[in-house]
Coordinates of C-alpha atoms and ligand atoms in Angstrom, one line a residue:
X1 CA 13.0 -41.8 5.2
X2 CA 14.8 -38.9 3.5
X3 CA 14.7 -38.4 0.0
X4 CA 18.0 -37.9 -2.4
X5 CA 17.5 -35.6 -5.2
X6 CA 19.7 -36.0 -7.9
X7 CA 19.8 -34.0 -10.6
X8 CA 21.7 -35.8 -13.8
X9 CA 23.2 -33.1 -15.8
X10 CA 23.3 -34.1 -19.4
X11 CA 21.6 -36.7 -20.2
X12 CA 23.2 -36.9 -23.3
X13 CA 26.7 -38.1 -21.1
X14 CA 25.8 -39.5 -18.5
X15 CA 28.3 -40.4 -16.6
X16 CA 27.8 -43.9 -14.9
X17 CA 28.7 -42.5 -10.9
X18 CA 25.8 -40.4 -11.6
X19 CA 24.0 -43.9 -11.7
X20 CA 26.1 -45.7 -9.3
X21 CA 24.3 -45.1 -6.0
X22 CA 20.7 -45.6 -8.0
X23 CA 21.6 -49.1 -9.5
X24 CA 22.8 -50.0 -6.3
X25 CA 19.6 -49.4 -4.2
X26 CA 17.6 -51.4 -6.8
X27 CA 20.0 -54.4 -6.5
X28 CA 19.3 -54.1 -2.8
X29 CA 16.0 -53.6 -2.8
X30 CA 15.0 -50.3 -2.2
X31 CA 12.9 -47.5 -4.5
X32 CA 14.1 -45.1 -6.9
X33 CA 12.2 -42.9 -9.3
X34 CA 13.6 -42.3 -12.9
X35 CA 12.7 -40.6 -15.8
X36 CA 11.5 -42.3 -18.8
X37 CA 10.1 -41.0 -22.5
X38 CA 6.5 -41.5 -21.5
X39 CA 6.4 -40.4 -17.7
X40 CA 8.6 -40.9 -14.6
X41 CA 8.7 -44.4 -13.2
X42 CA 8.7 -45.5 -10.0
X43 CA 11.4 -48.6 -10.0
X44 CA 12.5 -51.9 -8.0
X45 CA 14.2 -54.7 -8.6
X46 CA 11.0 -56.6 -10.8
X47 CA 12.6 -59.7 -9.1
X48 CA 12.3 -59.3 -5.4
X49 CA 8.7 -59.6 -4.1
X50 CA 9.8 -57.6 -1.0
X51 CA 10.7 -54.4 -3.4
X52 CA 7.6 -54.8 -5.2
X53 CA 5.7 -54.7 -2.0
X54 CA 7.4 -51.1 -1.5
X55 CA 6.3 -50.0 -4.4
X56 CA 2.4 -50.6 -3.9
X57 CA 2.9 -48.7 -0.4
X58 CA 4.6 -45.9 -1.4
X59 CA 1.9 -45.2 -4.3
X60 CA -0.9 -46.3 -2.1
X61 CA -1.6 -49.0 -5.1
X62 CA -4.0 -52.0 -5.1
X63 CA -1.4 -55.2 -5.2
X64 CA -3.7 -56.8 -7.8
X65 CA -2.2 -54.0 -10.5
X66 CA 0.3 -55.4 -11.8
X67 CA 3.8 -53.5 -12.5
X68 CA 5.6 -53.4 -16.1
X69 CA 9.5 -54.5 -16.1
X70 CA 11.6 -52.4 -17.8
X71 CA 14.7 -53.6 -19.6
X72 CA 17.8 -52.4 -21.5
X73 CA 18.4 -54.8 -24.3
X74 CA 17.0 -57.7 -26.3
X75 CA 18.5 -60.0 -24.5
X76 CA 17.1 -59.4 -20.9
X77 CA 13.4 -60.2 -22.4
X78 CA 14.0 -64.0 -22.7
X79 CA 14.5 -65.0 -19.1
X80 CA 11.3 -62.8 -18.4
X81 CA 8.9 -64.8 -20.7
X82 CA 7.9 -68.8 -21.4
X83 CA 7.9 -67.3 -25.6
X84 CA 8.2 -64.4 -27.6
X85 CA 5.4 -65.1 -30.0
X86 CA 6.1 -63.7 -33.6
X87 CA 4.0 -60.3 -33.4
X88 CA 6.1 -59.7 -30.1
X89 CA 9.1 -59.5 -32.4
X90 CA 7.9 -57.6 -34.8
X91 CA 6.8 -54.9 -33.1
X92 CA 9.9 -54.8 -30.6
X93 CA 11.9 -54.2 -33.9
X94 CA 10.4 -51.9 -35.5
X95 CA 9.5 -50.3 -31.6
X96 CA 11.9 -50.6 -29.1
X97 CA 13.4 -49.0 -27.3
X98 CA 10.5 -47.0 -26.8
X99 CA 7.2 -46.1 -25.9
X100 CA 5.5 -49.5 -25.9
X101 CA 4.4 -52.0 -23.7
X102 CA 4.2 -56.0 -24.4
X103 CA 2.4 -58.9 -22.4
X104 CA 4.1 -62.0 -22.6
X105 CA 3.4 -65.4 -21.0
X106 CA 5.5 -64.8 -17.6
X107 CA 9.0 -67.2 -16.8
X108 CA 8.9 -68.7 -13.9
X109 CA 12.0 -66.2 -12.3
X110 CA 9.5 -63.6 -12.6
X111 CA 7.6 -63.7 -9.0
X112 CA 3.5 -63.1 -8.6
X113 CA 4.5 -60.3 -6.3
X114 CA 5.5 -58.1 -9.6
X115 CA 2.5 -59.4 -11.9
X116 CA -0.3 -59.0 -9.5
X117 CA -0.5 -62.5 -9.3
X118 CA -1.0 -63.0 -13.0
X119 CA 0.8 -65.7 -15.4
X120 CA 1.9 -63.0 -18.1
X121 CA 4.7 -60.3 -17.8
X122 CA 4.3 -57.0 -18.7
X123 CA 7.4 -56.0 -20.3
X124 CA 8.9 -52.1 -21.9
X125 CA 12.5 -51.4 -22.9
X126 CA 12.5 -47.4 -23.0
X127 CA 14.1 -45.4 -25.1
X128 CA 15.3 -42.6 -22.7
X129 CA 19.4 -42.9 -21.8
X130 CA 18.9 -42.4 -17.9
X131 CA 16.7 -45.4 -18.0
X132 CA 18.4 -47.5 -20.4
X133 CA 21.6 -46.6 -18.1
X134 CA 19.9 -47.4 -14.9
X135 CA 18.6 -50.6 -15.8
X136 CA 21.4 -52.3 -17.1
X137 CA 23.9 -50.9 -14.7
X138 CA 21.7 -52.2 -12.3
X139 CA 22.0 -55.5 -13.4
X140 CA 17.9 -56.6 -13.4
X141 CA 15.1 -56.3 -14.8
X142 CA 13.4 -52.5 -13.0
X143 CA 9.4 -53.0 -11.9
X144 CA 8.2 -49.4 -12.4
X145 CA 4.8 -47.6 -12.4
X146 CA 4.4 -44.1 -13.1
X147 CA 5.6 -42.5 -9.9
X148 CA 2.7 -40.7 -8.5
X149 CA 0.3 -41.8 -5.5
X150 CA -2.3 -43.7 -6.9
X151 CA -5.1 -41.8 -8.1
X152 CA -2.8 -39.1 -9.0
X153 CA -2.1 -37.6 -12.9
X154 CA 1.4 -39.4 -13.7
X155 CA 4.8 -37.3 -13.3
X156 CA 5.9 -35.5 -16.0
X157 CA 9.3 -33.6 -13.8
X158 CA 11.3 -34.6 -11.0
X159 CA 9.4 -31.6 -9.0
X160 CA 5.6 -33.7 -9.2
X161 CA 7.4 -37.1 -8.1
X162 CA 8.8 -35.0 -5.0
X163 CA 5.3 -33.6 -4.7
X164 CA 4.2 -37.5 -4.1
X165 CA 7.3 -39.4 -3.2
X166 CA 9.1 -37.2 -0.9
X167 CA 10.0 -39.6 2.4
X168 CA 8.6 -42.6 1.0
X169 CA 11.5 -43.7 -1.3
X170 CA 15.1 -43.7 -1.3
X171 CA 16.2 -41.8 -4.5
X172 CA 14.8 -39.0 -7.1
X173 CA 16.6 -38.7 -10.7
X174 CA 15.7 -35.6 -12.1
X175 CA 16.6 -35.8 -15.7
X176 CA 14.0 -32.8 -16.8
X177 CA 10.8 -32.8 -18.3
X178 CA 9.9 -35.8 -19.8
X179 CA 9.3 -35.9 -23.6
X180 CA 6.4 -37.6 -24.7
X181 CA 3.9 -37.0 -21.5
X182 CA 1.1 -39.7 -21.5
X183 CA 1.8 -43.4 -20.5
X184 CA 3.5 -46.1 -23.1
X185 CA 1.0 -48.2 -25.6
X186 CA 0.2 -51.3 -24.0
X187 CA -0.1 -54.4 -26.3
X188 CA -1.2 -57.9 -25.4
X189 CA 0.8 -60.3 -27.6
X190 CA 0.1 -63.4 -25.6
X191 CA -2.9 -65.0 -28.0
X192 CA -3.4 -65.2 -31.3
X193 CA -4.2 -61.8 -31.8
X194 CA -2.5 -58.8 -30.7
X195 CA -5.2 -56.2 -28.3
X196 CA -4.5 -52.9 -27.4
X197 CA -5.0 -52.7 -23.4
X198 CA -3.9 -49.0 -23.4
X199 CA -3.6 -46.4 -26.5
X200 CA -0.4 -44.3 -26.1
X201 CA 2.3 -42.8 -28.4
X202 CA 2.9 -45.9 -30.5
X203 CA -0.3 -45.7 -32.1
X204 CA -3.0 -48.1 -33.4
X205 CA -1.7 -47.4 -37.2
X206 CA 1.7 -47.4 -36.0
X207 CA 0.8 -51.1 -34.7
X208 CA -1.1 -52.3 -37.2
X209 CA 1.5 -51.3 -39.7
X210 CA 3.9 -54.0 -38.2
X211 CA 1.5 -57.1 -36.6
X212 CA -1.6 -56.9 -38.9
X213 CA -4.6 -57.0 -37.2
X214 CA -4.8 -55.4 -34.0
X215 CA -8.1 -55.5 -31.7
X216 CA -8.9 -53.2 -29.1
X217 CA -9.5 -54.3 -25.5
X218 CA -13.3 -53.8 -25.6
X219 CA -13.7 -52.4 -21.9
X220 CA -11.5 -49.1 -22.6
X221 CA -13.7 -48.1 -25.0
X222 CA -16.1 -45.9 -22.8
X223 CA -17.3 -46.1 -18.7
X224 CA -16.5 -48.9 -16.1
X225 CA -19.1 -51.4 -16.8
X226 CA -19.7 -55.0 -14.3
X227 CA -19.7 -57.5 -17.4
X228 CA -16.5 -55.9 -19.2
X229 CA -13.1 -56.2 -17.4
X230 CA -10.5 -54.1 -18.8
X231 CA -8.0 -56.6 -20.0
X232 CA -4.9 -54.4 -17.9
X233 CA -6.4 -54.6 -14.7
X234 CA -4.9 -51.0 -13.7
X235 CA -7.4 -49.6 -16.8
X236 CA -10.4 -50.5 -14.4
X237 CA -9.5 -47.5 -11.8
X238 CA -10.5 -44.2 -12.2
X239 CA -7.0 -42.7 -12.5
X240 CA -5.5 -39.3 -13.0
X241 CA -8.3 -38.3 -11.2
X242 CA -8.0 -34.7 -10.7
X243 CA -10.0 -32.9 -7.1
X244 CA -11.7 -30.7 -8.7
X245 CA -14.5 -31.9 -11.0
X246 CA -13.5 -32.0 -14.6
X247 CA -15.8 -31.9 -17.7
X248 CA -15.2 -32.3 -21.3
X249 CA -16.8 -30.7 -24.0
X250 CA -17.4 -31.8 -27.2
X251 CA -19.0 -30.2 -30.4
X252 CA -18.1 -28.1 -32.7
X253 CA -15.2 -25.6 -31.7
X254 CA -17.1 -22.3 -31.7
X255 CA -20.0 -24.0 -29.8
X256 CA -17.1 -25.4 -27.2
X257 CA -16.1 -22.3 -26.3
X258 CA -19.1 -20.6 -26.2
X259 CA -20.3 -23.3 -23.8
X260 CA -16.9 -23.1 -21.7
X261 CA -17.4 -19.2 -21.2
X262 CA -21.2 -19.6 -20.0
X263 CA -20.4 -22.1 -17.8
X264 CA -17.4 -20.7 -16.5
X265 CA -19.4 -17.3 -15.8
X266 CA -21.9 -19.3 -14.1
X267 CA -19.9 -21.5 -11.5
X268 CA -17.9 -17.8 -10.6
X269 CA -21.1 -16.4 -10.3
X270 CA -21.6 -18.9 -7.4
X271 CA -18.4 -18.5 -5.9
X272 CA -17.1 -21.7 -7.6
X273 CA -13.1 -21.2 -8.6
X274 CA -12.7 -22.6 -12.0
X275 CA -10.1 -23.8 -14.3
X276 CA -10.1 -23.4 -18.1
X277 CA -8.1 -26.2 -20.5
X278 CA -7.9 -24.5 -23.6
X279 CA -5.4 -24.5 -26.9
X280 CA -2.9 -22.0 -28.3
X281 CA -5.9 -21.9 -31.0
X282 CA -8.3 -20.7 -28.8
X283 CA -6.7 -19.3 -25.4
X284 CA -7.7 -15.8 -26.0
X285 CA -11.6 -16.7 -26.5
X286 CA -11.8 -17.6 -22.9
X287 CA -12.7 -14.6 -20.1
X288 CA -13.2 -16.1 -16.7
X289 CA -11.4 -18.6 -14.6
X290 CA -7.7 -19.7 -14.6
X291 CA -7.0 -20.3 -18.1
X292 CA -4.3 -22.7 -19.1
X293 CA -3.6 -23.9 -22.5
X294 CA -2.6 -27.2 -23.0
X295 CA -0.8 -27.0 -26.3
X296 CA -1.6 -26.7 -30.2
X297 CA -4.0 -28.4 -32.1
X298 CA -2.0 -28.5 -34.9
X299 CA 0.4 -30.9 -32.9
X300 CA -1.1 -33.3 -30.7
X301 CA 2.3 -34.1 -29.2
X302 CA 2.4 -30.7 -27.5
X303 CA -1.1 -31.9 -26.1
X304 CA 0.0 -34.9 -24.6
X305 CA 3.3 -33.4 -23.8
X306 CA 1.5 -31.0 -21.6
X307 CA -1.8 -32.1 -20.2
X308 CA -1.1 -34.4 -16.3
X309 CA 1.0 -30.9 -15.6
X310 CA -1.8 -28.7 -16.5
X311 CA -4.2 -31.0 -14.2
X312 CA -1.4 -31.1 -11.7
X313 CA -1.6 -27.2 -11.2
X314 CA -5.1 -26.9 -11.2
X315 CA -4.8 -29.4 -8.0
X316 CA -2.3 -27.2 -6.7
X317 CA -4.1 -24.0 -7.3
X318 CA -8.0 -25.7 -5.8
X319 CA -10.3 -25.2 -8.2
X320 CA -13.7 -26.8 -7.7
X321 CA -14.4 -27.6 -11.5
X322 CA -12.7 -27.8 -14.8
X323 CA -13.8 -27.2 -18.3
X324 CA -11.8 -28.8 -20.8
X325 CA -11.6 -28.8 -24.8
X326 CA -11.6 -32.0 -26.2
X327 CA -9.6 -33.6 -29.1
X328 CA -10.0 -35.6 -32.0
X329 CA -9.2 -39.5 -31.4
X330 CA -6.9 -39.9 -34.0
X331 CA -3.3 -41.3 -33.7
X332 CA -2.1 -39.5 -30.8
X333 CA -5.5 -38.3 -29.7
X334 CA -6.6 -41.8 -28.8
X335 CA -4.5 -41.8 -25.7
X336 CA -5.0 -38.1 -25.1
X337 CA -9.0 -38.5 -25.4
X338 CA -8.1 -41.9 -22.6
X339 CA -6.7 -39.8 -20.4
X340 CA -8.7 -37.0 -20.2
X341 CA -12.8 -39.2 -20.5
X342 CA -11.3 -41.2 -18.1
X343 CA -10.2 -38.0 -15.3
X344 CA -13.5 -36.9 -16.4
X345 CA -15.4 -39.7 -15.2
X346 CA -16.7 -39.8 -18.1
X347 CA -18.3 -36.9 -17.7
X348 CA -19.0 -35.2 -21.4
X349 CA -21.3 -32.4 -22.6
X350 CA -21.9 -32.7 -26.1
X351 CA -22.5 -29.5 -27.5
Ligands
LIG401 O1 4.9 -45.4 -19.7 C1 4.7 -46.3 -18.9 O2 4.3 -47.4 -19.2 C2 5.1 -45.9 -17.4 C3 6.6 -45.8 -17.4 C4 7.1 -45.6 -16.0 O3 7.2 -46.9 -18.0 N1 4.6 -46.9 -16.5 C5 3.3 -47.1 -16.2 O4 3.1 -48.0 -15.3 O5 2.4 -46.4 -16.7 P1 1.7 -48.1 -14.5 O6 1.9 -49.2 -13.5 O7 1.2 -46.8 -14.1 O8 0.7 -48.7 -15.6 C6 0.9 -50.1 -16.0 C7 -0.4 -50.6 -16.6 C8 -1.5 -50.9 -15.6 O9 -2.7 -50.5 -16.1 C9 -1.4 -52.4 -15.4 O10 -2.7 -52.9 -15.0 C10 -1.0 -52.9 -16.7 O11 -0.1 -51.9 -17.1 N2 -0.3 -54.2 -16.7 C11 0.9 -54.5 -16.1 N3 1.1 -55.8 -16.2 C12 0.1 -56.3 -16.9 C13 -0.2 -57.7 -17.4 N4 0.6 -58.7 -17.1 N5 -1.3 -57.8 -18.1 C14 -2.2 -56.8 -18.3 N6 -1.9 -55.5 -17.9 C15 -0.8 -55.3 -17.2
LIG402 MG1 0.1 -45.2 -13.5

């Protein structure tokens, strides 16, 4: 299948024949990758089994992961769900459009084929205009993962969705580099109690702010383990998984970095090629490997905004293992720690 690239030149005005040919392959059926705040998205008609199906082949998924539907107004949620419980208001107020995910008890018009056969709906209205534009010129609700193989550090530009998607799908938007960089928040509002299946930019204060109480889903607190199912069934794989080994460290800065450099020296010393996550902070300590820094401490968001590229390149460039810095797990940092103990394996030195 060949691939259409289409670049949309202001998002700001976007003019809806930009959008035309996209909104139509949804309605019939076919794939087409978008931007969104968070990541790109990798979107169907949420709808059609059939276009669902694509979906899982193209990223290589397991069908029992079930896909988020992405709308462009208040009013497309009802058919979706049996109820919108009260905290599901709330935070769609004070939230939407944007980075956040809800799970609703699933309608009936929404098929098993989209929900990996469960009875709640996943459900996001984002906040970036391409998507908004797409979705309701389309005329349904879009089923979209992030649009990378699976396995694969989520798209932040049209260029790593071409990496993965090139002759599997019908149509690329490139609308630039997306803003926020790490997945939306995922909430489960479905029982009494609001729980937090995965941390992202809307944060667990953020949350709690509007519902109340908010728990966390116990099983994306640390490793995989056999009695504890994650409660978002995609949680339980080991994603963003980068090839070459990546380790975390954790300590006290000047101890990180003095670890980083020995064991950098050390795997060079065998022959290893290695790859250095660092900070604006502290880029110039390092000495061997490829060096990238990730962002500034003193703004998480250029963290997050950054990191799946800088594990994307250090794919691309082959290196056999990868030091990284870690972060504090506050507000934003709960998602960017996810991401990164979760490419890890969970595998942290503690210095
Ligand atoms: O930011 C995002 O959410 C991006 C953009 C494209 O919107 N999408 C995204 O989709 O990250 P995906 O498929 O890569 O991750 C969706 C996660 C998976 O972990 C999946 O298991 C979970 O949402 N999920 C979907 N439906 C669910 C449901 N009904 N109950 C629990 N978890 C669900
Ligand atoms: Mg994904």
């Amino acid at each position: 299948m060949e691939t259409k690239l289409i670049k949309i030149q202001d998002s700001e005005w976007i003019k809806d024949e930009e959008l035309a040919e996209a909104a139509r392959i949804i309605r019939e059926g076919g794939l087409v990758a978008f931007p969104t705040e968070t990541v790109y998205g990798l979107g169907a008609n949420a709808l059609n089994e059939d276009a669902a199906r694509k979906i899982y082949a193209a990223k290589g998924r397991p069908s029992d992961n079930p896909l988020i539907a992405h709308i462009s107004c208040m009013e497309e949620l009802e058919p979706l769900v049996k109820e919108i419980p009260e905290a599901g208001r709330k935070l769609a107020e004070a939230y939407w459009p944007g980075p956040l995910t809800m799970v609703f008890p699933k309608s009936e018009i929404v098929p098993y084929g989209t929900t990996g056969g469960l009875d709640t709906v996943a459900v996001r209205m984002p906040s970036d205009p391409i998507a908004g534009r797409l979705i309701a010129l389309s005329g349904v609700p879009i089923a979209a993962p992030s649009a990378n193989t699976s396995g694969r550090p989520s798209p932040t530009t049209a260029q790593h969705v071409w990496q993965d998607m090139n002759g599997k799908i019908e149509m690329i938007l490139d609308g630039g580099p997306v803003g926020i960089g790490v997945e939306s928040t995922i909430v489960d509002v479905s029982g009494p109690v609001p729980v937090l299946l995965r941390p992202g930019a809307v944060t667990m204060e953020m949350l709690e702010a509007v519902a109340g109480q908010v728990e966390i889903d116990p099983a994306i607190q640390g490793p995989p383990r056999e009695d504890l199912r994650p409660k978002a069934p995609g949680m339980k794989y080991r994603h963003y998984a980068p090839h070459g080994d990546l380790i975390l460290v954790e300590g006290d800065l000047e101890a990180v970095v003095e670890r980083i450099n020995s064991l950098s020296r050390e795997r060079e010393e065998e022959g290893c090629r290695v790859g250095v996550i660092c900070t604006e902070e502290t880029r110039e300590r390092y000495h061997y490997g490829e060096i990238r820094s990730v962002g500034q401490r003193a703004k998480e968001e250029t963290i997050a905004h950054n990191l799946f590229a800088v594990l994307r390149e250090f794919d691309d460039l082959g290196v056999d293992y990868i030091y990284s810095e870690s972060f504090s797990r506050d507000h934003l940092g709960q998602a960017i720690m996810n991401r990164l103990t979760k490419a890890a394996g969970y595998h942290v030195i503690h210095v």
